[in-house]
Amino acid sequence: MPARLSARLSASLPRSPAPLRAVALALALLALPTWGWAQASAPQAPATVSRMGAEASKGQDPQQLRRSLMLQPRIPRQQRAQQPLFLEGGRVEGRAELETTVEGQAVLRRADIVMRADRIHYDQPTDTARAQGQVRVNRAGDVFEGPALELQVDAFQGFFSAPRYRLLKNDAHGQAERIDFLDNDRINIHRSSYTTCQRSDERSWRPAWMLTAKEIRLDNEAGVGVATGAMLRVFGVPVVPLPYLSFPFSDERKSGLLPATTGGDSVNGTVVSVPYYWNIAPNRDATITPTLMGLRGLELGSEFRYLEPDFRGRARLNVLPDDRLRDGRNRWALGLEHQDRLAREPFPGGLGVTLRVNRVSDNDYWRDFGRNSITQSQRLLGSEGALTWTPPGARWNLSARALAWQTLQSPDTIIPPYDRLPQVTARYADNLPAGMRGQLLAEYTQFQSVSSLTLQPNAQRALLIGSVSRSWRDPGYFVTPQLRLHARHYQFDAPLSVSGESSAGVTVPTFSLDSGLVLERDTQWFGRSLLQTLEPRAYYVYTPHRAQSHLPNYDSAATDFNFATIFTDGAYAGNDRISDNNLITLGLTSRFQDAANGAQLARLGVAQRLRFADQRVTLTAADLGATDRISDLLVGGSVNWTPQWSTDLTAQYDPRQRLSERATLNARYSPSRYRLIQGAYRFQRDTNRQVDLSWQWPVNDLWGDRGQDQGSGRGLGGDRWYSVGRLNMNLVEKRLIDSIVGLEYDGCCWVGRVMLERLRVGAPTAQTRLLFQIELIGFSRLGDNVLGALRTNIPRYEFLHGQVAPPSRFTRYD
């Protein structure tokens, strides 16, 4: 046998530039439109590539890493032309600088192109390779196989006779009568098939779905395919003829019609949406969505997104003229979000701009369109504009904003909050001598509302808050005393009804002392080495009484009693009520951490307030202040002993009545991907008891078929059912509040989903929908947006075939 020979041509040489499932899938695909489909994703800001480097260990000279162009995902065209060409095989012959012929396991290599065949003839002046016999070409992970090929190597122009192909981006494959290579990114496939279903070893195998077409044009750079004279086949049966079709075969965005969604609910009737996606630029896009509601009429929805180096934002507008269920009223919803940084001169560092607008046409909008992306069932819609300025290196900043509310409810049910037109704030913080820290806040706000609804006058409020603190800290303890002064002054637009005052002012001092210890010890539990901490904490607050209950309340409300607020110096949020206090809060926390990695495995904490004097400041003159010397006891803990289990408990216990006031218990069990059960129990005495249960679990586990973990976003294998759902039940009223129950079927190259959804949009109104979706992996999704509903309502839900990092060309390296 002759020895294997090889030849190298220098880069300097010249070169030119189951039957039931089948029926279900077929029926779902009958609604497939003949238009093109688009691929939509978030706009991307231009990326910045930085020079890489590495520094050796201390004491050695830093070593610079040199970038290798050959390891890039895509080799640039100008760099590709400079790479050498290699030829090798069992027999090599030719004429210098003219032609070379290789026979017997012939191989041609250049950059990311590898060609193998029984025989390769390379013509150097034209840079043309002609291959015959078991030809295989690997171009950056895209593989083509067939009997004969003619190709200009550098330009990647030529044709392949009777080839088979497999694409890297989505693992799509098929056969063709001929493939024309137009350049490094574009190919035309003639009389071809296209599917992402992977062939099994069975002779009777046929793909669940396949697209056959007279011609398929693939643009690898844009990630877009265009098919003409196509037919979509389900298990070999022609289902939908498609004269023209464009589709994405990667995650790249493209303009065009997105898959139509169909569905219906008990509020709007049958609903059909046909979105059009416009890829304006890499950092700007728009989606226009006509939606036909059987009971209401035609709605036009639109969304525009933009992302620039200094500003970003999103604008949304939904318009429904002549709503048949609301006496022909015009219905609309507007949403706008904008963040900007402008006017660097005369404002060093730039002036920050924030704009947020949420408005709807009428008070019934939240009820009729409760799951609208703009309103999200909210009854209070806030709109604001703000300016902020923080000079570089400065210890102060300025801000100004205007805030207005739209209340979607009768004033008898919800009293409208106050608009702030405007609110101007200045903040300053700096270190002082002797290790002290000083902070200052000055604010002016004009509160406006309808006095006949709020039953108090509008006002202008000037506020000044100053504080001085000193902190002593060590790994084992901390002590932080603080002195704070809170002063405010009001100017009312009408005299107070009780005192007749047109202006008023209050100044309230506060002293607090926060202290704690952190003790540690090594211990063992269940044979596991642990680090246990013991963290006692004492927080004392003294605020003298200053009469305030007779003054109007514009922004204050009682804070919730929990671990986040018990170690604070006031009973109210906002600045219109500063509660008088003479109390101490005592707490104790113990943590158990893994001695090997520091992960927290368990935590237990208790806290309680001891009051030395009655609280006299209240929100209104009719309220009663806190008089109990001992507050309720807060108990909380969490256990994460293994990654599979997680539990968390918080309880509020009344020691006087020996009753639990509130409790929340959360538990989660997730032994592996796609196996999740999580539940929550919420209790509030004499008011509420709720159970919240959600899950995602393979049904095949019931008969011992556990599958194999394919990785994140890849499922557990084909021919597998999953149960998904969430149930929220009110145990007091003995009824479901929200419920979602569904099934998913993973057929490897397609996923079917069906879900029953019932969501409350206001007592006693609920919206019920039956949703269907078919996803052809690597091709398109058809039907309702079931995935969006699952992701919104089931925390930690995992996509069976989600977006993952695109595969590297080296996964198919020859």
JSON list of N, CA and C in Angstrom, two decimals, residues 645-697:
[
{"chain": "A", "resi": 645, "resn": "TRP", "atom": "N", "xyz": [-34.27, 20.61, 48.08]},
{"chain": "A", "resi": 645, "resn": "TRP", "atom": "CA", "xyz": [-35.34, 21.06, 48.98]},
{"chain": "A", "resi": 645, "resn": "TRP", "atom": "C", "xyz": [-35.06, 22.49, 49.45]},
{"chain": "A", "resi": 646, "resn": "SER", "atom": "N", "xyz": [-36.15, 23.26, 49.58]},
{"chain": "A", "resi": 646, "resn": "SER", "atom": "CA", "xyz": [-36.05, 24.61, 50.13]},
{"chain": "A", "resi": 646, "resn": "SER", "atom": "C", "xyz": [-37.34, 24.92, 50.87]},
{"chain": "A", "resi": 647, "resn": "THR", "atom": "N", "xyz": [-37.23, 25.37, 52.10]},
{"chain": "A", "resi": 647, "resn": "THR", "atom": "CA", "xyz": [-38.40, 25.74, 52.90]},
{"chain": "A", "resi": 647, "resn": "THR", "atom": "C", "xyz": [-38.14, 27.08, 53.58]},
{"chain": "A", "resi": 648, "resn": "ASP", "atom": "N", "xyz": [-39.22, 27.83, 53.78]},
{"chain": "A", "resi": 648, "resn": "ASP", "atom": "CA", "xyz": [-39.12, 29.15, 54.40]},
{"chain": "A", "resi": 648, "resn": "ASP", "atom": "C", "xyz": [-40.39, 29.40, 55.20]},
{"chain": "A", "resi": 649, "resn": "LEU", "atom": "N", "xyz": [-40.23, 29.84, 56.44]},
{"chain": "A", "resi": 649, "resn": "LEU", "atom": "CA", "xyz": [-41.38, 30.07, 57.32]},
{"chain": "A", "resi": 649, "resn": "LEU", "atom": "C", "xyz": [-41.24, 31.40, 58.02]},
{"chain": "A", "resi": 650, "resn": "THR", "atom": "N", "xyz": [-42.32, 32.17, 58.05]},
{"chain": "A", "resi": 650, "resn": "THR", "atom": "CA", "xyz": [-42.40, 33.40, 58.82]},
{"chain": "A", "resi": 650, "resn": "THR", "atom": "C", "xyz": [-43.73, 33.42, 59.55]},
{"chain": "A", "resi": 651, "resn": "ALA", "atom": "N", "xyz": [-43.71, 33.71, 60.85]},
{"chain": "A", "resi": 651, "resn": "ALA", "atom": "CA", "xyz": [-44.93, 33.70, 61.64]},
{"chain": "A", "resi": 651, "resn": "ALA", "atom": "C", "xyz": [-44.94, 34.89, 62.59]},
{"chain": "A", "resi": 652, "resn": "GLN", "atom": "N", "xyz": [-46.13, 35.41, 62.84]},
{"chain": "A", "resi": 652, "resn": "GLN", "atom": "CA", "xyz": [-46.36, 36.49, 63.80]},
{"chain": "A", "resi": 652, "resn": "GLN", "atom": "C", "xyz": [-47.27, 35.95, 64.89]},
{"chain": "A", "resi": 653, "resn": "TYR", "atom": "N", "xyz": [-46.75, 35.90, 66.13]},
{"chain": "A", "resi": 653, "resn": "TYR", "atom": "CA", "xyz": [-47.47, 35.27, 67.24]},
{"chain": "A", "resi": 653, "resn": "TYR", "atom": "C", "xyz": [-47.81, 36.30, 68.30]},
{"chain": "A", "resi": 654, "resn": "ASP", "atom": "N", "xyz": [-49.09, 36.30, 68.74]},
{"chain": "A", "resi": 654, "resn": "ASP", "atom": "CA", "xyz": [-49.56, 37.20, 69.79]},
{"chain": "A", "resi": 654, "resn": "ASP", "atom": "C", "xyz": [-49.42, 36.50, 71.14]},
{"chain": "A", "resi": 655, "resn": "PRO", "atom": "N", "xyz": [-48.44, 36.89, 71.97]},
{"chain": "A", "resi": 655, "resn": "PRO", "atom": "CA", "xyz": [-48.25, 36.18, 73.25]},
{"chain": "A", "resi": 655, "resn": "PRO", "atom": "C", "xyz": [-49.35, 36.47, 74.27]},
{"chain": "A", "resi": 656, "resn": "ARG", "atom": "N", "xyz": [-50.08, 37.57, 74.09]},
{"chain": "A", "resi": 656, "resn": "ARG", "atom": "CA", "xyz": [-51.14, 37.90, 75.05]},
{"chain": "A", "resi": 656, "resn": "ARG", "atom": "C", "xyz": [-52.34, 36.98, 74.87]},
{"chain": "A", "resi": 657, "resn": "GLN", "atom": "N", "xyz": [-52.74, 36.76, 73.63]},
{"chain": "A", "resi": 657, "resn": "GLN", "atom": "CA", "xyz": [-53.88, 35.88, 73.36]},
{"chain": "A", "resi": 657, "resn": "GLN", "atom": "C", "xyz": [-53.45, 34.46, 73.03]},
{"chain": "A", "resi": 658, "resn": "ARG", "atom": "N", "xyz": [-52.12, 34.26, 72.92]},
{"chain": "A", "resi": 658, "resn": "ARG", "atom": "CA", "xyz": [-51.58, 32.95, 72.58]},
{"chain": "A", "resi": 658, "resn": "ARG", "atom": "C", "xyz": [-52.18, 32.42, 71.28]},
{"chain": "A", "resi": 659, "resn": "LEU", "atom": "N", "xyz": [-52.19, 33.32, 70.29]},
{"chain": "A", "resi": 659, "resn": "LEU", "atom": "CA", "xyz": [-52.72, 32.98, 68.98]},
{"chain": "A", "resi": 659, "resn": "LEU", "atom": "C", "xyz": [-51.77, 33.48, 67.89]},
{"chain": "A", "resi": 660, "resn": "SER", "atom": "N", "xyz": [-51.77, 32.79, 66.79]},
{"chain": "A", "resi": 660, "resn": "SER", "atom": "CA", "xyz": [-50.99, 33.24, 65.63]},
{"chain": "A", "resi": 660, "resn": "SER", "atom": "C", "xyz": [-51.78, 34.28, 64.87]},
{"chain": "A", "resi": 661, "resn": "GLU", "atom": "N", "xyz": [-51.15, 35.43, 64.62]},
{"chain": "A", "resi": 661, "resn": "GLU", "atom": "CA", "xyz": [-51.81, 36.47, 63.85]},
{"chain": "A", "resi": 661, "resn": "GLU", "atom": "C", "xyz": [-51.64, 36.25, 62.35]},
{"chain": "A", "resi": 662, "resn": "ARG", "atom": "N", "xyz": [-50.44, 35.93, 61.94]},
{"chain": "A", "resi": 662, "resn": "ARG", "atom": "CA", "xyz": [-50.14, 35.70, 60.52]},
{"chain": "A", "resi": 662, "resn": "ARG", "atom": "C", "xyz": [-49.07, 34.64, 60.40]},
{"chain": "A", "resi": 663, "resn": "ALA", "atom": "N", "xyz": [-49.08, 33.96, 59.28]},
{"chain": "A", "resi": 663, "resn": "ALA", "atom": "CA", "xyz": [-48.03, 32.98, 59.00]},
{"chain": "A", "resi": 663, "resn": "ALA", "atom": "C", "xyz": [-47.94, 32.76, 57.50]},
{"chain": "A", "resi": 664, "resn": "THR", "atom": "N", "xyz": [-46.72, 32.55, 57.05]},
{"chain": "A", "resi": 664, "resn": "THR", "atom": "CA", "xyz": [-46.47, 32.22, 55.64]},
{"chain": "A", "resi": 664, "resn": "THR", "atom": "C", "xyz": [-45.46, 31.09, 55.58]},
{"chain": "A", "resi": 665, "resn": "LEU", "atom": "N", "xyz": [-45.82, 30.02, 54.88]},
{"chain": "A", "resi": 665, "resn": "LEU", "atom": "CA", "xyz": [-44.94, 28.88, 54.73]},
{"chain": "A", "resi": 665, "resn": "LEU", "atom": "C", "xyz": [-44.75, 28.62, 53.24]},
{"chain": "A", "resi": 666, "resn": "ASN", "atom": "N", "xyz": [-43.48, 28.57, 52.80]},
{"chain": "A", "resi": 666, "resn": "ASN", "atom": "CA", "xyz": [-43.14, 28.27, 51.41]},
{"chain": "A", "resi": 666, "resn": "ASN", "atom": "C", "xyz": [-42.25, 27.04, 51.37]},
{"chain": "A", "resi": 667, "resn": "ALA", "atom": "N", "xyz": [-42.51, 26.18, 50.43]},
{"chain": "A", "resi": 667, "resn": "ALA", "atom": "CA", "xyz": [-41.69, 24.98, 50.26]},
{"chain": "A", "resi": 667, "resn": "ALA", "atom": "C", "xyz": [-41.52, 24.70, 48.78]},
{"chain": "A", "resi": 668, "resn": "ARG", "atom": "N", "xyz": [-40.34, 24.21, 48.43]},
{"chain": "A", "resi": 668, "resn": "ARG", "atom": "CA", "xyz": [-40.04, 23.89, 47.03]},
{"chain": "A", "resi": 668, "resn": "ARG", "atom": "C", "xyz": [-39.23, 22.62, 46.97]},
{"chain": "A", "resi": 669, "resn": "TYR", "atom": "N", "xyz": [-39.62, 21.73, 46.05]},
{"chain": "A", "resi": 669, "resn": "TYR", "atom": "CA", "xyz": [-38.88, 20.48, 45.81]},
{"chain": "A", "resi": 669, "resn": "TYR", "atom": "C", "xyz": [-38.59, 20.38, 44.32]},
{"chain": "A", "resi": 670, "resn": "SER", "atom": "N", "xyz": [-37.32, 20.32, 43.97]},
{"chain": "A", "resi": 670, "resn": "SER", "atom": "CA", "xyz": [-36.90, 20.23, 42.58]},
{"chain": "A", "resi": 670, "resn": "SER", "atom": "C", "xyz": [-35.69, 19.31, 42.50]},
{"chain": "A", "resi": 671, "resn": "PRO", "atom": "N", "xyz": [-35.91, 18.00, 42.32]},
{"chain": "A", "resi": 671, "resn": "PRO", "atom": "CA", "xyz": [-34.78, 17.06, 42.31]},
{"chain": "A", "resi": 671, "resn": "PRO", "atom": "C", "xyz": [-33.92, 17.15, 41.07]},
{"chain": "A", "resi": 672, "resn": "SER", "atom": "N", "xyz": [-34.46, 17.69, 39.98]},
{"chain": "A", "resi": 672, "resn": "SER", "atom": "CA", "xyz": [-33.69, 17.79, 38.73]},
{"chain": "A", "resi": 672, "resn": "SER", "atom": "C", "xyz": [-34.42, 18.75, 37.81]},
{"chain": "A", "resi": 673, "resn": "ARG", "atom": "N", "xyz": [-33.86, 18.97, 36.65]},
{"chain": "A", "resi": 673, "resn": "ARG", "atom": "CA", "xyz": [-34.50, 19.85, 35.68]},
{"chain": "A", "resi": 673, "resn": "ARG", "atom": "C", "xyz": [-35.87, 19.29, 35.29]},
{"chain": "A", "resi": 674, "resn": "TYR", "atom": "N", "xyz": [-36.82, 20.20, 35.08]},
{"chain": "A", "resi": 674, "resn": "TYR", "atom": "CA", "xyz": [-38.17, 19.88, 34.64]},
{"chain": "A", "resi": 674, "resn": "TYR", "atom": "C", "xyz": [-38.97, 19.09, 35.67]},
{"chain": "A", "resi": 675, "resn": "ARG", "atom": "N", "xyz": [-38.47, 19.01, 36.89]},
{"chain": "A", "resi": 675, "resn": "ARG", "atom": "CA", "xyz": [-39.21, 18.41, 37.99]},
{"chain": "A", "resi": 675, "resn": "ARG", "atom": "C", "xyz": [-39.28, 19.43, 39.12]},
{"chain": "A", "resi": 676, "resn": "LEU", "atom": "N", "xyz": [-40.46, 19.98, 39.32]},
{"chain": "A", "resi": 676, "resn": "LEU", "atom": "CA", "xyz": [-40.63, 21.07, 40.27]},
{"chain": "A", "resi": 676, "resn": "LEU", "atom": "C", "xyz": [-42.02, 21.01, 40.89]},
{"chain": "A", "resi": 677, "resn": "ILE", "atom": "N", "xyz": [-42.05, 21.05, 42.21]},
{"chain": "A", "resi": 677, "resn": "ILE", "atom": "CA", "xyz": [-43.30, 21.21, 42.96]},
{"chain": "A", "resi": 677, "resn": "ILE", "atom": "C", "xyz": [-43.03, 22.28, 44.02]},
{"chain": "A", "resi": 678, "resn": "GLN", "atom": "N", "xyz": [-43.85, 23.30, 44.05]},
{"chain": "A", "resi": 678, "resn": "GLN", "atom": "CA", "xyz": [-43.68, 24.35, 45.04]},
{"chain": "A", "resi": 678, "resn": "GLN", "atom": "C", "xyz": [-45.05, 24.79, 45.55]},
{"chain": "A", "resi": 679, "resn": "GLY", "atom": "N", "xyz": [-45.09, 25.06, 46.83]},
{"chain": "A", "resi": 679, "resn": "GLY", "atom": "CA", "xyz": [-46.35, 25.44, 47.45]},
{"chain": "A", "resi": 679, "resn": "GLY", "atom": "C", "xyz": [-46.15, 26.52, 48.49]},
{"chain": "A", "resi": 680, "resn": "ALA", "atom": "N", "xyz": [-47.24, 27.22, 48.77]},
{"chain": "A", "resi": 680, "resn": "ALA", "atom": "CA", "xyz": [-47.22, 28.29, 49.78]},
{"chain": "A", "resi": 680, "resn": "ALA", "atom": "C", "xyz": [-48.54, 28.26, 50.54]},
{"chain": "A", "resi": 681, "resn": "TYR", "atom": "N", "xyz": [-48.45, 28.47, 51.84]},
{"chain": "A", "resi": 681, "resn": "TYR", "atom": "CA", "xyz": [-49.65, 28.59, 52.69]},
{"chain": "A", "resi": 681, "resn": "TYR", "atom": "C", "xyz": [-49.58, 29.95, 53.37]},
{"chain": "A", "resi": 682, "resn": "ARG", "atom": "N", "xyz": [-50.63, 30.75, 53.22]},
{"chain": "A", "resi": 682, "resn": "ARG", "atom": "CA", "xyz": [-50.68, 32.09, 53.81]},
{"chain": "A", "resi": 682, "resn": "ARG", "atom": "C", "xyz": [-51.89, 32.18, 54.73]},
{"chain": "A", "resi": 683, "resn": "PHE", "atom": "N", "xyz": [-51.63, 32.65, 55.94]},
{"chain": "A", "resi": 683, "resn": "PHE", "atom": "CA", "xyz": [-52.68, 32.70, 56.96]},
{"chain": "A", "resi": 683, "resn": "PHE", "atom": "C", "xyz": [-52.69, 34.06, 57.62]},
{"chain": "A", "resi": 684, "resn": "GLN", "atom": "N", "xyz": [-53.87, 34.64, 57.77]},
{"chain": "A", "resi": 684, "resn": "GLN", "atom": "CA", "xyz": [-54.07, 35.86, 58.55]},
{"chain": "A", "resi": 684, "resn": "GLN", "atom": "C", "xyz": [-55.36, 35.68, 59.34]},
{"chain": "A", "resi": 685, "resn": "ARG", "atom": "N", "xyz": [-55.24, 35.76, 60.62]},
{"chain": "A", "resi": 685, "resn": "ARG", "atom": "CA", "xyz": [-56.36, 35.39, 61.50]},
{"chain": "A", "resi": 685, "resn": "ARG", "atom": "C", "xyz": [-57.59, 36.24, 61.21]},
{"chain": "A", "resi": 686, "resn": "ASP", "atom": "N", "xyz": [-58.72, 35.56, 61.12]},
{"chain": "A", "resi": 686, "resn": "ASP", "atom": "CA", "xyz": [-60.05, 36.16, 60.90]},
{"chain": "A", "resi": 686, "resn": "ASP", "atom": "C", "xyz": [-60.17, 36.88, 59.56]},
{"chain": "A", "resi": 687, "resn": "THR", "atom": "N", "xyz": [-59.18, 36.72, 58.70]},
{"chain": "A", "resi": 687, "resn": "THR", "atom": "CA", "xyz": [-59.23, 37.45, 57.42]},
{"chain": "A", "resi": 687, "resn": "THR", "atom": "C", "xyz": [-59.02, 36.56, 56.22]},
{"chain": "A", "resi": 688, "resn": "ASN", "atom": "N", "xyz": [-57.94, 35.79, 56.22]},
{"chain": "A", "resi": 688, "resn": "ASN", "atom": "CA", "xyz": [-57.55, 35.13, 54.98]},
{"chain": "A", "resi": 688, "resn": "ASN", "atom": "C", "xyz": [-56.77, 33.86, 55.26]},
{"chain": "A", "resi": 689, "resn": "ARG", "atom": "N", "xyz": [-57.05, 32.83, 54.46]},
{"chain": "A", "resi": 689, "resn": "ARG", "atom": "CA", "xyz": [-56.24, 31.61, 54.42]},
{"chain": "A", "resi": 689, "resn": "ARG", "atom": "C", "xyz": [-56.18, 31.16, 52.97]},
{"chain": "A", "resi": 690, "resn": "GLN", "atom": "N", "xyz": [-54.97, 31.11, 52.43]},
{"chain": "A", "resi": 690, "resn": "GLN", "atom": "CA", "xyz": [-54.79, 30.75, 51.03]},
{"chain": "A", "resi": 690, "resn": "GLN", "atom": "C", "xyz": [-53.74, 29.67, 50.88]},
{"chain": "A", "resi": 691, "resn": "VAL", "atom": "N", "xyz": [-53.94, 28.84, 49.88]},
{"chain": "A", "resi": 691, "resn": "VAL", "atom": "CA", "xyz": [-52.96, 27.83, 49.48]},
{"chain": "A", "resi": 691, "resn": "VAL", "atom": "C", "xyz": [-52.62, 28.06, 48.02]},
{"chain": "A", "resi": 692, "resn": "ASP", "atom": "N", "xyz": [-51.34, 28.10, 47.72]},
{"chain": "A", "resi": 692, "resn": "ASP", "atom": "CA", "xyz": [-50.86, 28.32, 46.36]},
{"chain": "A", "resi": 692, "resn": "ASP", "atom": "C", "xyz": [-49.95, 27.15, 45.99]},
{"chain": "A", "resi": 693, "resn": "LEU", "atom": "N", "xyz": [-50.33, 26.40, 44.97]},
{"chain": "A", "resi": 693, "resn": "LEU", "atom": "CA", "xyz": [-49.57, 25.22, 44.56]},
{"chain": "A", "resi": 693, "resn": "LEU", "atom": "C", "xyz": [-49.26, 25.32, 43.07]},
{"chain": "A", "resi": 694, "resn": "SER", "atom": "N", "xyz": [-48.00, 25.13, 42.70]},
{"chain": "A", "resi": 694, "resn": "SER", "atom": "CA", "xyz": [-47.62, 25.14, 41.29]},
{"chain": "A", "resi": 694, "resn": "SER", "atom": "C", "xyz": [-46.63, 24.01, 41.03]},
{"chain": "A", "resi": 695, "resn": "TRP", "atom": "N", "xyz": [-46.59, 23.55, 39.79]},
{"chain": "A", "resi": 695, "resn": "TRP", "atom": "CA", "xyz": [-45.75, 22.40, 39.49]},
{"chain": "A", "resi": 695, "resn": "TRP", "atom": "C", "xyz": [-45.41, 22.33, 38.00]},
{"chain": "A", "resi": 696, "resn": "GLN", "atom": "N", "xyz": [-44.35, 21.58, 37.71]},
{"chain": "A", "resi": 696, "resn": "GLN", "atom": "CA", "xyz": [-43.96, 21.13, 36.38]},
{"chain": "A", "resi": 696, "resn": "GLN", "atom": "C", "xyz": [-43.31, 19.77, 36.57]},
{"chain": "A", "resi": 697, "resn": "TRP", "atom": "N", "xyz": [-43.91, 18.73, 36.00]},
{"chain": "A", "resi": 697, "resn": "TRP", "atom": "CA", "xyz": [-43.43, 17.38, 36.31]},
{"chain": "A", "resi": 697, "resn": "TRP", "atom": "C", "xyz": [-43.68, 16.45, 35.12]}
]
